[in-house]
XYZ file of C-alpha atoms in Angstrom:
633
model
C 22.934 -26.995 34.278
C 20.332 -25.139 32.300
C 17.291 -24.049 34.284
C 14.025 -22.548 33.398
C 14.539 -18.768 34.005
C 11.014 -17.415 32.944
C 8.281 -17.866 30.494
C 7.049 -14.924 28.254
C 4.921 -14.285 25.220
C 7.703 -12.547 23.387
C 11.588 -12.447 23.672
C 13.656 -9.682 22.090
C 17.402 -10.356 21.951
C 19.315 -7.003 21.738
C 18.378 -3.525 23.206
C 19.521 -1.343 20.354
C 17.157 0.677 18.245
C 15.339 -2.279 16.734
C 15.248 -4.140 20.017
C 13.753 -1.084 21.953
C 10.909 -0.628 19.329
C 10.174 -4.303 19.105
C 9.952 -4.812 22.962
C 7.929 -1.752 23.459
C 5.536 -2.716 20.694
C 5.149 -6.162 22.014
C 4.524 -4.942 25.568
C 2.103 -2.227 24.683
C -0.045 -4.751 22.675
C -0.459 -6.747 25.958
C 2.256 -9.391 25.669
C 4.568 -10.387 28.518
C 7.835 -9.396 27.094
C 11.460 -10.018 27.913
C 14.144 -7.716 26.373
C 17.737 -9.196 26.881
C 20.720 -6.993 26.332
C 24.430 -7.870 26.428
C 25.087 -4.666 28.622
C 22.359 -2.799 30.739
C 24.453 0.212 30.326
C 24.219 0.366 26.630
C 20.443 0.380 25.968
C 19.600 2.363 22.877
C 23.285 2.947 22.183
C 24.286 5.380 19.377
C 27.656 3.864 18.448
C 27.929 5.928 15.191
C 26.550 9.423 14.412
C 24.790 11.568 17.187
C 21.818 12.190 14.916
C 18.310 10.824 14.087
C 16.638 11.301 10.744
C 17.804 12.843 7.509
C 16.615 12.234 3.790
C 14.230 9.301 3.800
C 15.477 8.395 7.257
C 13.313 11.120 8.692
C 10.243 9.518 6.888
C 10.851 6.382 8.726
C 11.034 8.046 12.169
C 7.682 9.976 11.389
C 6.144 6.645 10.339
C 7.544 4.960 13.409
C 5.776 7.583 15.427
C 2.541 7.482 13.472
C 2.117 3.664 14.171
C 2.860 4.233 18.046
C 6.626 3.720 18.338
C 9.091 5.496 20.448
C 11.938 6.658 18.316
C 10.478 10.074 17.308
C 9.236 11.053 20.829
C 12.756 10.218 22.109
C 14.626 12.286 19.451
C 12.378 15.254 20.268
C 13.040 15.108 23.922
C 16.710 14.689 23.566
C 17.679 16.961 20.655
C 20.258 19.596 20.805
C 19.534 20.676 17.244
C 16.686 20.387 14.800
C 16.934 20.976 11.110
C 14.746 20.580 8.034
C 16.766 19.228 4.975
C 16.017 19.859 1.277
C 13.558 22.738 2.266
C 14.045 24.408 -1.084
C 12.702 21.329 -2.896
C 9.507 19.603 -3.122
C 7.717 18.379 -0.115
C 8.201 14.690 -1.093
C 12.017 15.093 -0.081
C 11.739 17.378 2.823
C 13.636 15.589 5.639
C 13.828 16.434 9.274
C 17.134 15.739 11.153
C 17.888 16.077 14.826
C 21.185 16.049 16.681
C 20.744 14.210 19.851
C 22.640 14.033 23.101
C 23.790 10.441 22.924
C 23.923 9.829 26.659
C 20.585 11.418 27.299
C 18.917 9.668 24.367
C 20.074 6.317 25.952
C 18.952 7.296 29.573
C 15.576 8.641 28.316
C 14.859 5.261 26.429
C 15.902 3.127 29.179
C 13.360 5.090 31.498
C 10.593 4.404 29.026
C 11.681 0.594 28.897
C 11.880 0.190 32.577
C 8.567 2.004 33.187
C 6.563 0.070 30.444
C 3.912 -2.459 31.900
C 4.525 -5.962 30.750
C 8.172 -5.443 29.887
C 11.091 -6.905 31.710
C 14.672 -5.692 30.829
C 17.635 -8.244 31.753
C 21.278 -8.410 30.865
C 22.278 -11.580 29.472
C 24.072 -13.266 26.398
C 21.921 -15.438 24.336
C 24.039 -18.352 22.864
C 21.366 -20.630 21.552
C 17.771 -20.762 20.195
C 15.577 -23.685 21.111
C 13.551 -25.045 18.240
C 11.153 -27.978 18.565
C 8.992 -29.587 15.989
C 9.934 -26.673 13.682
C 8.835 -23.998 15.840
C 10.811 -21.587 18.232
C 10.511 -22.494 21.897
C 12.792 -19.990 23.518
C 16.556 -18.844 24.026
C 19.231 -20.129 26.191
C 21.914 -17.721 27.727
C 25.603 -18.255 28.491
C 24.872 -18.384 32.223
C 22.488 -21.508 31.902
C 19.051 -19.555 31.906
C 16.465 -20.839 29.509
C 13.689 -18.327 28.670
C 10.664 -19.845 27.101
C 8.441 -17.971 24.438
C 6.384 -18.723 21.391
C 7.729 -15.692 19.655
C 11.468 -14.599 19.606
C 12.816 -11.244 17.803
C 16.494 -11.209 17.167
C 17.951 -7.690 16.968
C 21.594 -8.192 17.556
C 22.832 -5.292 15.296
C 26.633 -5.619 14.499
C 27.456 -7.784 17.509
C 27.359 -11.283 15.897
C 30.930 -12.352 15.846
C 31.969 -8.661 15.809
C 35.461 -7.828 14.928
C 36.854 -4.286 15.316
C 39.689 -3.325 12.990
C 42.158 -0.280 13.282
C 45.056 -0.692 10.832
C 46.678 -4.002 11.563
C 45.084 -4.279 14.942
C 41.987 -6.486 15.164
C 39.995 -7.145 18.347
C 36.985 -9.415 18.909
C 34.248 -6.802 20.012
C 31.158 -5.030 19.203
C 30.770 -1.272 18.706
C 32.699 1.004 20.813
C 34.543 -1.697 22.352
C 31.720 -3.625 23.732
C 31.371 -7.430 24.108
C 30.541 -9.359 20.866
C 28.106 -12.069 20.690
C 29.935 -15.084 19.700
C 27.636 -18.155 20.069
C 24.425 -17.182 18.487
C 25.793 -17.284 14.839
C 26.563 -21.034 15.254
C 22.981 -21.616 16.619
C 21.440 -19.930 13.583
C 23.574 -21.876 11.205
C 22.675 -25.128 12.791
C 19.053 -24.204 12.272
C 19.817 -23.938 8.594
C 19.975 -20.106 8.146
C 22.518 -18.709 5.689
C 24.676 -16.000 7.084
C 26.858 -13.379 5.428
C 29.490 -11.121 6.460
C 29.100 -7.195 6.284
C 31.497 -4.231 7.430
C 30.617 -0.815 8.572
C 32.779 1.938 10.129
C 32.955 4.982 12.225
C 35.082 8.148 12.211
C 37.421 9.244 14.975
C 36.003 11.449 17.810
C 37.717 14.737 18.378
C 38.147 16.970 21.382
C 36.106 20.235 21.017
C 38.680 22.453 22.518
C 41.324 21.368 19.895
C 39.205 22.601 17.033
C 39.656 26.027 15.450
C 35.915 26.779 14.479
C 36.937 29.942 12.778
C 38.076 27.959 9.796
C 34.776 26.060 9.576
C 31.381 26.954 8.474
C 28.671 27.103 11.102
C 25.433 25.196 10.617
C 22.712 26.437 12.951
C 19.518 24.697 13.772
C 16.136 26.052 12.232
C 14.668 29.448 13.437
C 11.537 27.398 14.329
C 11.626 24.061 16.293
C 10.150 21.214 14.441
C 9.294 17.745 15.915
C 9.268 14.133 14.649
C 6.445 13.164 16.950
C 2.829 13.839 16.055
C 2.291 14.091 19.699
C 3.213 17.302 21.847
C 6.756 16.676 23.115
C 8.751 18.786 25.521
C 12.592 19.090 25.374
C 13.895 20.325 28.768
C 17.268 21.447 26.955
C 15.710 23.595 24.224
C 12.674 24.753 26.220
C 10.913 25.801 23.067
C 13.651 28.335 22.345
C 15.478 27.873 18.912
C 18.343 30.063 20.149
C 19.323 27.355 22.556
C 20.340 24.932 19.928
C 23.855 23.996 19.581
C 25.362 24.375 16.084
C 27.270 21.874 13.882
C 30.101 22.715 11.479
C 31.054 22.131 7.998
C 34.714 21.387 6.953
C 36.643 19.985 3.908
C 39.457 17.621 3.103
C 42.339 18.910 0.971
C 44.635 17.814 -1.540
C 47.102 17.242 1.034
C 44.547 15.051 2.925
C 44.233 12.857 -0.064
C 48.008 12.554 -0.563
C 48.455 11.214 2.920
C 45.653 8.644 2.358
C 47.090 7.464 -0.948
C 50.689 7.253 0.656
C 49.219 4.908 3.357
C 46.730 2.705 1.357
C 49.057 -0.181 1.782
C 48.487 0.029 5.720
C 44.551 0.268 5.123
C 43.012 -2.924 6.129
C 40.356 -2.114 3.579
C 42.865 -2.686 0.772
C 45.508 -4.911 2.438
C 42.962 -7.753 2.709
C 42.377 -7.726 6.506
C 38.783 -6.645 5.874
C 36.710 -9.384 4.216
C 33.146 -8.096 4.738
C 31.257 -5.809 2.197
C 30.929 -2.407 3.118
C 28.106 0.253 2.477
C 28.168 2.081 -0.825
C 26.318 5.060 0.573
C 28.604 5.649 3.425
C 32.152 4.813 2.261
C 35.198 5.368 4.377
C 37.432 8.262 3.427
C 40.165 6.042 1.920
C 37.417 4.459 -0.196
C 36.280 7.797 -1.362
C 39.768 9.105 -2.203
C 40.325 5.982 -4.308
C 36.820 5.896 -6.093
C 36.650 9.606 -6.632
C 40.298 10.340 -7.582
C 39.467 13.540 -9.459
C 37.912 15.344 -6.480
C 40.085 17.641 -4.554
C 37.977 17.785 -1.530
C 35.200 15.899 0.458
C 32.622 17.729 2.736
C 32.870 16.862 6.438
C 30.207 17.489 9.090
C 31.371 18.075 12.749
C 28.530 17.152 15.110
C 28.658 17.741 18.956
C 27.799 14.430 20.850
C 25.959 16.147 23.576
C 25.375 19.146 26.035
C 27.994 18.119 28.616
C 30.846 16.501 26.527
C 33.652 17.861 24.706
C 33.499 14.849 22.197
C 32.830 15.797 18.429
C 31.841 13.440 15.737
C 33.266 14.140 12.302
C 30.817 12.723 9.736
C 32.337 11.874 6.212
C 35.576 10.661 7.717
C 34.846 7.064 8.524
C 38.085 5.204 8.426
C 40.075 2.099 9.521
C 43.538 3.452 8.866
C 46.244 3.089 11.628
C 45.744 5.671 14.468
C 49.006 7.663 13.472
C 47.707 8.058 10.031
C 44.304 9.179 11.374
C 46.177 11.964 13.291
C 48.065 13.100 10.072
C 44.878 13.023 7.957
C 42.939 15.040 10.473
C 45.530 17.623 10.863
C 45.672 18.309 7.180
C 42.170 19.571 7.406
C 41.722 23.278 7.908
C 40.549 23.932 11.499
C 41.910 20.678 12.716
C 45.644 21.457 12.528
C 46.123 20.851 16.247
C 43.187 18.463 16.858
C 43.279 15.665 19.629
C 41.705 12.288 18.949
C 39.442 11.123 21.765
C 38.441 7.869 20.010
C 40.209 6.480 16.826
C 37.922 5.478 13.972
C 37.518 1.979 13.277
C 35.868 -0.618 11.076
C 33.790 -3.379 12.354
C 32.770 -6.680 10.737
C 29.855 -8.681 11.724
C 27.565 -11.739 10.567
C 24.118 -10.924 9.305
C 21.072 -13.063 8.179
C 20.520 -13.009 4.323
C 17.128 -11.488 4.425
C 15.615 -13.615 1.382
C 14.893 -16.104 4.290
C 12.512 -13.821 5.835
C 8.828 -13.057 4.925
C 7.214 -9.663 4.679
C 6.313 -9.913 8.294
C 10.133 -10.158 9.118
C 9.339 -13.737 10.422
C 11.941 -16.467 9.358
C 10.067 -18.574 6.735
C 11.537 -21.883 7.975
C 10.981 -21.364 11.682
C 7.569 -20.128 12.891
C 7.818 -17.777 15.695
C 11.349 -16.363 15.028
C 11.610 -12.939 13.716
C 14.618 -10.828 12.737
C 15.077 -6.950 12.671
C 17.692 -4.337 12.248
C 21.329 -4.489 11.140
C 21.238 -8.278 11.538
C 18.952 -8.387 8.433
C 21.898 -6.469 6.559
C 20.738 -2.829 6.864
C 22.579 0.294 8.037
C 21.191 3.029 10.189
C 19.355 3.621 13.520
C 16.178 4.585 11.648
C 16.125 1.482 9.479
C 16.706 -0.632 12.416
C 13.953 0.878 14.527
C 11.382 0.619 11.781
C 12.116 -3.036 11.364
C 12.119 -3.619 15.113
C 8.716 -1.891 15.334
C 7.226 -4.119 12.642
C 8.843 -7.371 13.971
C 7.636 -6.587 17.532
C 4.105 -5.886 16.340
C 4.101 -9.214 14.393
C 5.562 -11.230 17.068
C 2.892 -9.999 19.380
C 0.258 -10.632 16.866
C 1.671 -14.224 16.352
C 1.509 -14.792 20.176
C -2.194 -13.567 20.189
C -3.109 -15.875 17.284
C -3.723 -12.974 14.963
C -2.682 -12.330 11.217
C 0.470 -10.295 10.808
C 0.586 -6.648 9.756
C 2.354 -6.298 6.519
C 2.851 -2.731 5.053
C 3.183 -2.535 1.310
C 5.508 -0.288 -0.798
C 2.411 2.058 -1.469
C 1.717 2.379 2.373
C 4.943 3.612 3.837
C 8.733 3.831 3.410
C 8.756 1.140 6.112
C 7.090 -1.184 3.328
C 9.594 -0.090 0.817
C 12.426 -0.991 3.099
C 11.167 -4.441 4.041
C 10.121 -5.370 0.458
C 13.496 -4.280 -0.779
C 15.321 -6.507 1.759
C 13.015 -9.602 1.509
C 12.207 -9.536 -2.224
C 15.132 -7.811 -4.087
C 17.904 -9.084 -1.769
C 21.194 -7.127 -1.002
C 24.839 -7.357 -1.698
C 25.897 -4.500 0.735
C 24.638 -2.862 3.919
C 21.110 -1.430 2.792
C 20.210 2.319 3.328
C 16.857 3.671 2.861
C 16.796 6.374 0.029
C 13.940 8.564 -1.319
C 14.595 7.246 -4.695
C 13.854 3.682 -3.744
C 10.225 4.896 -3.115
C 8.331 5.071 -6.495
C 5.321 6.490 -4.695
C 7.174 9.065 -2.607
C 4.909 11.970 -3.531
C 2.120 10.225 -1.598
C 4.546 8.762 1.038
C 5.779 12.029 2.540
C 7.103 12.730 5.965
C 4.367 15.355 6.676
C 1.432 12.962 5.986
C 2.744 9.956 7.905
C 0.036 10.253 10.613
C -2.802 10.404 7.850
C -1.437 7.220 6.331
C -0.624 5.153 9.170
C -2.420 6.227 12.414
C -5.511 4.462 11.592
C -3.541 1.211 10.786
C -1.876 1.653 14.271
C -5.119 2.052 15.884
C -6.525 -0.986 14.290
C -3.489 -3.051 15.406
C -3.813 -1.656 18.997
C -0.707 0.284 19.416
C -2.097 3.831 19.046
C -3.336 5.358 22.185
C -6.665 6.835 22.759
C -5.073 10.232 23.133
C -3.094 10.098 19.890
C -6.111 8.961 17.947
C -8.280 11.689 19.191
C -5.584 14.298 18.086
C -5.343 12.535 14.774
C -9.070 12.638 14.227
C -9.250 16.319 15.100
C -6.354 17.256 12.859
C -8.048 15.347 9.991
C -11.414 17.170 10.511
C -9.597 20.467 10.657
C -7.997 19.986 7.320
C -11.284 19.111 5.709
C -12.861 22.245 7.419
C -10.160 24.461 6.291
C -10.463 23.256 2.628
C -14.295 23.806 2.828
C -13.842 27.284 4.249
C -11.323 28.232 1.488
C -13.505 27.056 -1.241
C -16.353 29.211 0.074
C -14.367 32.431 0.350
C -13.945 34.269 -2.990
C -12.011 37.388 -3.818
C -12.688 39.631 -6.758
C -10.707 41.698 -9.375
C -11.981 44.885 -7.575
C -9.698 44.217 -4.640
C -6.825 46.552 -5.330
C -4.714 45.411 -2.411
C -4.943 41.740 -3.529
C -4.301 42.601 -7.251
C -0.947 44.520 -5.969
C -0.018 41.232 -4.010
C -0.487 39.153 -7.191
C 1.623 41.469 -9.159
C 4.402 41.392 -6.561
C 4.350 37.656 -6.487
C 4.580 37.502 -10.317
C 0.977 35.828 -10.524
C -1.517 36.856 -13.201
C -4.078 39.470 -12.169
C -7.809 38.517 -11.521
C -10.276 39.160 -14.272
C -13.238 38.111 -12.082
C -14.008 36.394 -8.960
C -11.963 33.370 -7.635
C -12.160 31.117 -4.552
C -9.148 31.178 -2.345
C -8.993 27.445 -2.692
C -8.362 27.861 -6.372
C -5.858 30.780 -5.787
C -3.912 28.473 -3.612
C -3.467 26.081 -6.404
C -1.044 28.681 -8.009
C 2.532 27.611 -7.562
C 3.792 31.153 -6.715
C 1.131 31.700 -3.968
C 1.324 30.273 -0.309
C -1.327 29.985 2.425
C 0.652 32.757 4.133
C 0.112 35.247 1.032
C -3.656 34.654 1.207
C -4.253 34.696 4.947
C -4.315 38.632 5.106
C -7.396 38.403 2.784
C -9.434 35.926 4.732
C -12.996 37.060 5.590
C -12.289 36.709 9.320
C -9.175 36.270 11.583
C -8.627 32.781 13.061
C -5.938 30.697 14.299
C -5.154 27.623 12.327
C -2.570 24.920 13.395
C 0.426 25.036 11.162
C 0.224 21.293 10.497
C -3.238 21.779 9.250
C -2.326 24.609 6.908
C 0.724 22.599 5.596
C -1.579 19.779 4.749
C -4.073 22.062 3.121
C -1.470 23.731 0.942
C 0.310 20.568 -0.126
C -2.937 18.689 -0.746
C -4.323 21.618 -2.853
C -1.064 22.547 -4.736
C -0.179 19.055 -5.664
C -3.729 17.545 -6.243
C -3.128 16.528 -9.857
C 0.162 14.928 -9.350
C -1.252 13.106 -6.302
C -4.244 11.858 -8.227
C -1.887 10.395 -10.827
C 0.331 8.626 -8.183
C -2.857 7.267 -6.638
C -3.869 5.714 -10.018
C -0.438 4.318 -10.257
C -1.025 2.981 -6.700
C -4.166 1.425 -7.702
C -2.676 -0.622 -10.493
C 0.103 -1.676 -8.205
C -2.460 -2.836 -5.508
C -4.243 -4.826 -8.281
C -1.106 -6.818 -8.809
C -0.635 -7.145 -5.158
C -4.130 -8.879 -4.807
C -3.224 -11.565 -7.448
C -2.069 -14.065 -4.574
C 0.229 -16.947 -5.351
C -0.496 -20.203 -3.473
C 1.829 -21.050 -0.746
C 2.425 -24.576 -1.602
C 3.250 -23.861 -5.506
C 6.059 -26.136 -6.710
C 7.723 -23.674 -9.081
C 9.972 -26.318 -10.349
C 6.848 -28.083 -11.809
C 5.538 -24.914 -13.593
C 6.048 -25.359 -17.029
C 7.617 -22.582 -19.099
C 9.408 -20.669 -16.334
C 13.010 -19.807 -16.819
C 15.575 -21.960 -14.883
C 16.619 -18.676 -12.850
C 12.992 -17.809 -12.390
C 12.206 -21.153 -10.863
C 15.307 -20.911 -8.585
C 14.567 -17.453 -7.298
C 10.779 -17.927 -6.927
C 11.349 -20.971 -4.940
C 13.782 -19.160 -2.813
C 11.871 -16.030 -2.155
C 8.282 -17.679 -2.359
C 6.482 -14.393 -3.069
C 3.050 -13.858 -1.595
C 1.717 -12.435 -4.852
C 2.354 -11.459 -8.461
C 3.309 -7.873 -7.482
C 6.047 -9.151 -5.210
C 7.183 -11.748 -7.802
C 7.480 -9.044 -10.325
C 10.150 -7.280 -8.090
C 12.386 -10.342 -7.746
C 15.746 -9.999 -9.535
C 15.982 -12.759 -12.237
C 12.234 -13.116 -12.720
C 11.569 -11.857 -16.309
C 8.251 -10.445 -17.781
C 7.926 -13.941 -19.537
C 8.059 -15.702 -16.174
C 5.299 -13.394 -15.031
C 3.136 -14.274 -18.071
C 3.577 -17.914 -17.403
C 2.595 -17.304 -13.690
C -0.500 -15.431 -14.974
C -1.550 -18.376 -17.207
C -0.817 -20.703 -14.240
C -3.222 -18.637 -12.001
C -6.013 -18.539 -14.588
C -5.674 -22.328 -15.018
C -5.916 -22.810 -11.276
C -9.023 -20.393 -11.269
C -10.713 -22.596 -13.701
C -9.760 -25.785 -11.988
C -7.310 -26.983 -14.481
C -3.990 -26.482 -12.447
């Protein structure tokens, strides 16, 4: 017998990285929120690598933080190592990555959830969604409870009809041997949603004491501790001391490794037909890499500790679903792992996902008002992509419950906007991963300026706290003050010490007087080079000096990109009517009609990014809009 177990403003199904952000966002916006999870002991589980951030992913984490989300704060508090990647390249591709203690990360996030006002955390398996008169009404659990809400966010990750595969062994399960969610897929299909099947995988986990680290290359953390969060955070493990960080290690496969894999391809479920789902191109299994890149004699591996108080090591780059005995042989052919012991075998996992063309840019399901979807169920891969979607879906579920308009980030606003637009507009054929190359405005969408771009927006929505906003306003003012100060200070050719500095840096000597701001524009000079010549000694926050230097040095390029963004925004402002019948628009191609009817873009800019919509189709739409404007449509 079903009974009314509770009534809420927002219900979130699943407590992975997407679910945690969605539930916190809704609760912090004042909505009574229920977070349902299959297992209370696996809240914020990291079933794959023990790290947060990396190229493009680090941008997402900083954007989440700038909007008032939790992932960045939690990563800072639980990091065992922090490292800046691509530091030798331009600021657009700088990326922060933190190695996290998995168990501590989970415990810290659960503590935040349990202490969040307006939020209730419960264990339960959702089998069915209730929809009446075309709108979501709530969810039903396997134990008979019905929870009512006008807004529901699905964040079920890789658990929908999950199937774990190791060699010829298959088990109905979620990641790390957890329970799978078997009933919800059928309910989604009954509601008319189209599902697909994807596959992802994970490498074996190794016992630290069985590894010969002398044969591996050490990868220490940075000499200076960085942070994802723009708020001050305290890590009780690192205690502000970079020397307390735990190193990671680099290793490499060998010709022998590849030979073992080739000899056993007939036993690989990836090639025997056992695995049916499509896997991620940007994170292939080791057997897939050996086949696809047959000429390569070695592939890089990255050994990561899973925490402070565990012997378990993660070996990134060796994702596999080969039989366990083959996994042992493969590992022991790698220098440093000749005597390695496996703690957990690597595996592949197949799962159902919602094809994201059925979602709007708010991450709401177009056909069912009040229903939202976020995370790997939308066909993405990665903790960071999931958390970013969860934050946006949670915000928009709360705004809907309050009768407010949704928050939609465009491609020119944030990597989060790129991620969602790619999913909804362009569609996917494999698990999606965010990349810097996907962001056409990446010089403006840097990780260092995420707060300058998004904190005012988070404040407008109501998710950014008073404390965070005060800090943000102070930083913004300090940046402008510093630029004014540098523009007012000049240095002349008579300064022999500075002329010697210029010569040492390979910079042309001064012929007259020049401001420090103009000197900072020179590529070979840094803020640090100029600081000894300031008219007075002063302490300036490193985040402020970083912003000043980037803004000054790249001003010309940033101005060009802002001009491109202005043209992009102009296209985005050409709205398309919600009720337009594309089948009746004369002149559209057959594929264009089909794709436009399926995606139903909000504007001409979004229409231009739909695969199958041609420039000729856009011209037809422009004529159609002009006719509508003149009253002849």
